[in-house]
Amino acid sequence: MKIIAIVVTYNRLSLLKESISALLNQTHPLYKIIIVDNHSTDGTSDYLANLAKENSIFQIVTMEQNVGGSGGFSEGVKQAAYAHADWMWLMDDDTIPQEDALEQLLPYTSVDEVGFVCSKVVWIDGTPHLMNCPTVLKDQSMKTSILSSTGQPLEKTDLVSMASFVSLLVRGSIPWKLGLPYKEFFIWCDDAEYTTRISNNGYYGVLVKDSIVLHKTRVNYVSSLKTMPPAEAWKLYYGVRNESFMRRKRKGWFRFLFAQLNCFRTHAHRIKSRHLPKEDEKALLKQNNRGLWDGFTFNPQIEYLTTE
């Protein structure tokens, strides 16, 4: 199989080096490693240029500007699709897979009903990373009939409907059938939307608990109003806006209107209940309200691939 890894990076050269080293040391070799550089300014570009000269496994895609993780993954998936990948392994530059992480995912790629396979993501202390917990299906009754042909222990898997772009293995035919992730999201929710899109089109996702990757963030937090660090308030805008767009698509305009108006009240309550310093609270409220208002008009379009 042609398995192509896709790594999106921006100004985190030391972490990128760790991620690349982990990819090169996988027990199952990769066909290609596509690295999308979001116009880094920390020496990443020179490092990657030399890397590509030394090893033909690397394909470097340098963006003309920082298009965010969403734009980077959209471009990476496009490049992997045009390279005729059988499966695409998506991750951020701060993702450090254990050496058998990919090998543990592979048995489930033989199942036609499986659209994506994801790893167990942990933080530096070994606890589950709160940002990368997949949505496990309440009804696991289909697991036996779908996964028994793999010969793997069923208790080491869960069927899931949504997962993050932190060690996500996606079937290569998906972008040809369902299009690319939304590049306009910039950051946040692109992975939730894309894996949900896959699940809603007749595919299952599988969480493989023995495939373990480290997500090496500074703190272990989930991107929610209750835990969002005020220093990263700017990210809240994109999360709220993108969630609003997804809500509008799911509910339709009439139900969306009432849900959105309710969000103005509930979101403000959640932020204020944190009893943060006034400046921090003000910054979060500002980005939240911007995101909710722009959610009424934000309307990205799915980019579909054409024959090469």
C-alpha positions as CSV (number, residue, x, y, z in Angstrom):
1,M,0.0,0.0,0.0
2,K,1.0,3.6,-0.7
3,I,0.7,5.2,2.8
4,I,1.6,8.9,2.7
5,A,2.1,10.9,5.9
6,I,1.0,14.5,5.9
7,V,2.5,16.8,8.5
8,V,1.5,20.5,8.8
9,T,4.1,22.8,10.4
10,Y,4.5,26.4,11.4
11,N,7.4,27.8,13.4
12,R,8.0,24.8,15.6
13,L,11.2,23.4,14.1
14,S,12.4,21.5,17.2
15,L,9.0,19.7,17.5
16,L,9.0,19.1,13.7
17,K,12.3,17.3,13.9
18,E,11.0,15.0,16.6
19,S,7.9,14.2,14.5
20,I,10.0,13.5,11.4
21,S,12.4,11.3,13.3
22,A,9.4,9.3,14.7
23,L,8.0,8.9,11.2
24,L,11.2,7.7,9.7
25,N,11.5,5.1,12.5
26,Q,8.1,3.5,12.1
27,T,8.1,-0.3,12.0
28,H,6.0,-0.1,8.8
29,P,7.7,2.1,6.2
30,L,6.0,5.0,4.6
31,Y,5.8,5.5,0.9
32,K,6.1,9.3,1.2
33,I,6.1,12.1,3.8
34,I,4.5,15.3,2.7
35,I,5.3,18.3,4.9
36,V,3.3,21.4,4.4
37,D,5.2,24.4,5.7
38,N,2.9,27.3,6.5
39,H,5.4,30.0,5.6
40,S,7.6,29.4,8.7
41,T,10.1,32.1,9.7
42,D,12.2,30.1,12.2
43,G,14.6,28.3,9.8
44,T,12.1,25.5,9.0
45,S,12.2,26.3,5.3
46,D,16.0,25.8,5.0
47,Y,15.9,22.7,7.1
48,L,13.2,21.1,4.9
49,A,15.0,22.0,1.7
50,N,18.1,20.2,2.8
51,L,16.0,17.3,4.1
52,A,14.4,16.8,0.7
53,K,17.8,16.8,-1.0
54,E,19.0,14.1,1.3
55,N,16.0,11.8,1.2
56,S,13.5,11.4,-1.7
57,I,10.8,10.2,0.6
58,F,10.1,13.9,1.5
59,Q,7.8,16.1,-0.5
60,I,7.9,19.7,0.8
61,V,5.0,22.0,0.1
62,T,5.8,25.6,1.0
63,M,2.8,27.9,1.3
64,E,3.1,31.6,0.3
65,Q,1.4,32.6,3.5
66,N,0.2,31.0,6.7
67,V,-3.1,29.4,5.8
68,G,-3.5,27.8,9.2
69,G,-3.7,24.1,10.0
70,S,-6.9,23.8,8.0
71,G,-5.4,25.2,4.9
72,G,-2.3,23.1,5.4
73,F,-4.2,19.9,5.8
74,S,-6.4,20.7,2.8
75,E,-3.3,21.2,0.6
76,G,-1.6,18.1,2.0
77,V,-4.6,15.9,1.4
78,K,-4.8,17.2,-2.2
79,Q,-1.1,16.5,-2.8
80,A,-1.4,13.0,-1.4
81,A,-4.5,12.3,-3.4
82,Y,-2.8,13.3,-6.6
83,A,0.1,11.0,-5.6
84,H,-2.5,8.2,-5.6
85,A,-2.2,7.4,-1.9
86,D,-4.0,4.3,-0.7
87,W,-4.1,5.8,2.8
88,M,-3.2,9.2,4.2
89,W,-1.8,9.7,7.7
90,L,-2.5,13.2,9.0
91,M,-0.8,14.9,12.0
92,D,0.4,18.2,13.3
93,D,4.1,18.9,13.8
94,D,3.8,18.3,17.5
95,T,2.6,14.8,17.1
96,I,5.2,12.1,18.0
97,P,4.0,8.6,17.1
98,Q,5.4,5.5,18.9
99,E,7.4,3.4,16.5
100,D,4.6,0.9,15.9
101,A,1.8,3.4,15.8
102,L,1.2,3.0,12.1
103,E,1.6,-0.7,12.1
104,Q,-1.1,-1.0,14.7
105,L,-3.5,0.9,12.5
106,L,-3.0,-1.1,9.3
107,P,-5.1,-4.3,10.0
108,Y,-8.2,-2.1,9.9
109,T,-7.5,-0.7,6.5
110,S,-8.6,-4.0,4.9
111,V,-12.2,-3.4,5.8
112,D,-14.2,-1.7,3.1
113,E,-16.6,0.0,5.5
114,V,-13.8,1.8,7.3
115,G,-13.1,5.3,6.2
116,F,-10.7,6.4,8.8
117,V,-8.6,4.9,11.6
118,C,-7.2,6.9,14.5
119,S,-4.7,6.4,17.3
120,K,-5.0,6.8,21.1
121,V,-3.5,10.3,21.7
122,V,-1.7,11.0,25.0
123,W,-0.1,14.0,26.6
124,I,3.5,14.1,28.0
125,D,2.4,12.5,31.3
126,G,0.7,9.5,29.6
127,T,-2.8,10.6,30.3
128,P,-5.3,10.9,27.4
129,H,-5.0,14.2,25.6
130,L,-8.3,16.1,26.2
131,M,-8.1,17.8,22.8
132,N,-8.0,14.6,20.8
133,C,-10.6,12.3,22.3
134,P,-12.7,10.8,19.5
135,T,-16.4,10.5,19.6
136,V,-17.1,6.9,20.4
137,L,-20.4,5.5,19.0
138,K,-22.9,4.5,21.7
139,D,-24.0,1.6,19.6
140,Q,-21.0,-0.7,19.2
141,S,-23.1,-3.6,17.9
142,M,-21.7,-3.4,14.4
143,K,-18.1,-3.8,15.7
144,T,-18.1,-7.6,15.5
145,S,-19.5,-7.9,12.0
146,I,-17.2,-5.1,10.6
147,L,-13.9,-5.8,12.3
148,S,-13.9,-9.6,13.0
149,S,-12.3,-10.2,9.6
150,T,-9.2,-8.4,10.8
151,G,-8.4,-11.1,13.3
152,Q,-7.6,-8.4,15.9
153,P,-8.9,-8.3,19.5
154,L,-12.2,-6.4,19.4
155,E,-11.7,-5.0,22.9
156,K,-8.8,-3.0,21.7
157,T,-10.9,-1.0,19.3
158,D,-14.0,1.3,19.3
159,L,-16.1,2.5,16.5
160,V,-16.1,6.3,16.3
161,S,-17.8,8.9,14.3
162,M,-15.4,11.8,14.8
163,A,-11.7,12.2,15.5
164,S,-8.9,14.8,15.3
165,F,-6.1,15.3,12.7
166,V,-3.6,14.0,15.3
167,S,-2.7,10.6,13.8
168,L,-5.7,10.1,11.6
169,L,-5.4,7.5,8.8
170,V,-7.8,8.4,6.0
171,R,-8.7,6.1,3.0
172,G,-7.2,7.5,-0.1
173,S,-10.4,7.4,-2.1
174,I,-12.2,9.7,0.4
175,P,-11.0,13.1,-1.1
176,W,-12.0,12.0,-4.6
177,K,-15.5,11.1,-3.4
178,L,-16.2,13.7,-0.6
179,G,-13.8,16.5,-1.4
180,L,-11.1,18.1,0.8
181,P,-11.2,19.5,4.3
182,Y,-12.4,23.1,4.4
183,K,-9.3,25.2,4.0
184,E,-11.2,28.4,5.0
185,F,-11.6,27.2,8.6
186,F,-8.0,28.2,9.2
187,I,-7.8,26.4,12.6
188,W,-10.2,24.2,14.7
189,C,-13.1,22.1,13.7
190,D,-11.7,21.1,10.3
191,D,-11.0,17.6,11.6
192,A,-14.3,17.3,13.3
193,E,-16.2,18.4,10.2
194,Y,-14.1,16.1,7.9
195,T,-14.4,12.9,9.9
196,T,-18.1,13.6,10.5
197,R,-18.5,14.1,6.7
198,I,-16.9,10.7,6.2
199,S,-19.1,9.1,8.9
200,N,-22.2,10.6,7.4
201,N,-21.5,9.1,4.0
202,G,-21.6,5.4,5.0
203,Y,-18.1,4.9,6.5
204,Y,-17.1,3.9,10.0
205,G,-14.1,5.3,12.0
206,V,-12.0,3.0,14.2
207,L,-10.1,3.9,17.3
208,V,-7.1,1.6,17.8
209,K,-6.1,1.7,21.4
210,D,-2.7,0.1,20.9
211,S,-1.7,2.7,18.4
212,I,-0.3,5.4,20.6
213,V,1.0,8.9,19.7
214,L,2.2,11.8,21.9
215,H,0.6,15.2,21.3
216,K,3.3,17.4,22.7
217,T,1.4,20.6,23.6
218,R,2.4,22.9,26.4
219,V,-0.7,22.1,28.4
220,N,-3.3,19.4,28.2
221,Y,-6.6,21.2,27.6
222,V,-9.6,20.8,25.4
223,S,-10.6,23.7,23.2
224,S,-13.7,24.8,25.2
225,L,-15.0,28.0,26.6
226,K,-14.4,26.7,30.1
227,T,-10.7,25.9,29.6
228,M,-9.5,28.2,26.8
229,P,-6.3,30.0,27.8
230,P,-7.0,33.8,27.6
231,A,-3.6,34.2,25.9
232,E,-5.0,32.2,22.9
233,A,-8.3,34.1,22.7
234,W,-7.7,34.7,19.0
235,K,-8.2,31.0,18.3
236,L,-11.6,31.1,19.9
237,Y,-12.9,33.2,17.1
238,Y,-12.2,30.5,14.5
239,G,-13.6,27.8,16.7
240,V,-16.9,29.6,17.4
241,R,-17.3,30.7,13.8
242,N,-16.6,27.2,12.3
243,E,-18.9,25.5,14.9
244,S,-21.6,28.0,13.9
245,F,-21.2,27.1,10.2
246,M,-21.4,23.4,11.0
247,R,-24.5,24.1,13.2
248,R,-26.2,26.0,10.4
249,K,-25.6,23.1,7.9
250,R,-26.9,20.6,10.4
251,K,-30.0,22.4,11.6
252,G,-31.1,24.5,8.7
253,W,-31.7,28.3,9.0
254,F,-34.8,28.3,11.2
255,R,-33.5,26.1,14.0
256,F,-30.0,27.6,13.6
257,L,-31.3,31.1,14.3
258,F,-32.7,30.1,17.7
259,A,-29.6,28.0,18.6
260,Q,-27.3,30.8,17.6
261,L,-29.1,33.4,19.7
262,N,-29.0,31.0,22.6
263,C,-25.3,30.6,22.2
264,F,-24.7,34.3,22.7
265,R,-26.2,33.9,26.2
266,T,-24.8,30.5,27.2
267,H,-21.3,31.3,25.9
268,A,-21.1,34.6,27.8
269,H,-22.3,32.8,31.0
270,R,-19.6,30.2,30.6
271,I,-16.8,32.7,30.1
272,K,-18.0,35.0,33.0
273,S,-18.3,32.0,35.3
274,R,-14.6,31.5,35.1
275,H,-14.1,34.8,37.1
276,L,-11.0,35.8,35.1
277,P,-9.3,39.2,35.3
278,K,-11.5,41.7,33.4
279,E,-9.1,42.1,30.5
280,D,-8.9,38.4,29.9
281,E,-12.7,38.0,30.2
282,K,-13.1,40.9,27.7
283,A,-10.8,39.4,25.2
284,L,-12.6,36.0,25.3
285,L,-16.0,37.7,25.0
286,K,-14.9,39.8,22.1
287,Q,-13.6,36.8,20.1
288,N,-16.6,34.7,21.0
289,N,-19.1,37.3,19.8
290,R,-17.1,38.0,16.6
291,G,-17.3,34.3,15.9
292,L,-21.0,34.0,16.5
293,W,-21.8,37.0,14.3
294,D,-19.6,35.8,11.5
295,G,-21.2,32.4,11.8
296,F,-24.3,33.8,10.1
297,T,-22.5,34.6,6.9
298,F,-19.4,32.3,6.8
299,N,-20.0,30.0,3.9
300,P,-16.9,28.0,2.7
301,Q,-17.4,25.6,-0.2
302,I,-16.1,22.0,-0.5
303,E,-13.3,21.8,-3.0
304,Y,-13.6,18.7,-5.1
305,L,-10.7,17.1,-7.0
306,T,-10.7,16.8,-10.7
307,T,-9.0,14.1,-12.7
308,E,-5.2,14.8,-12.8
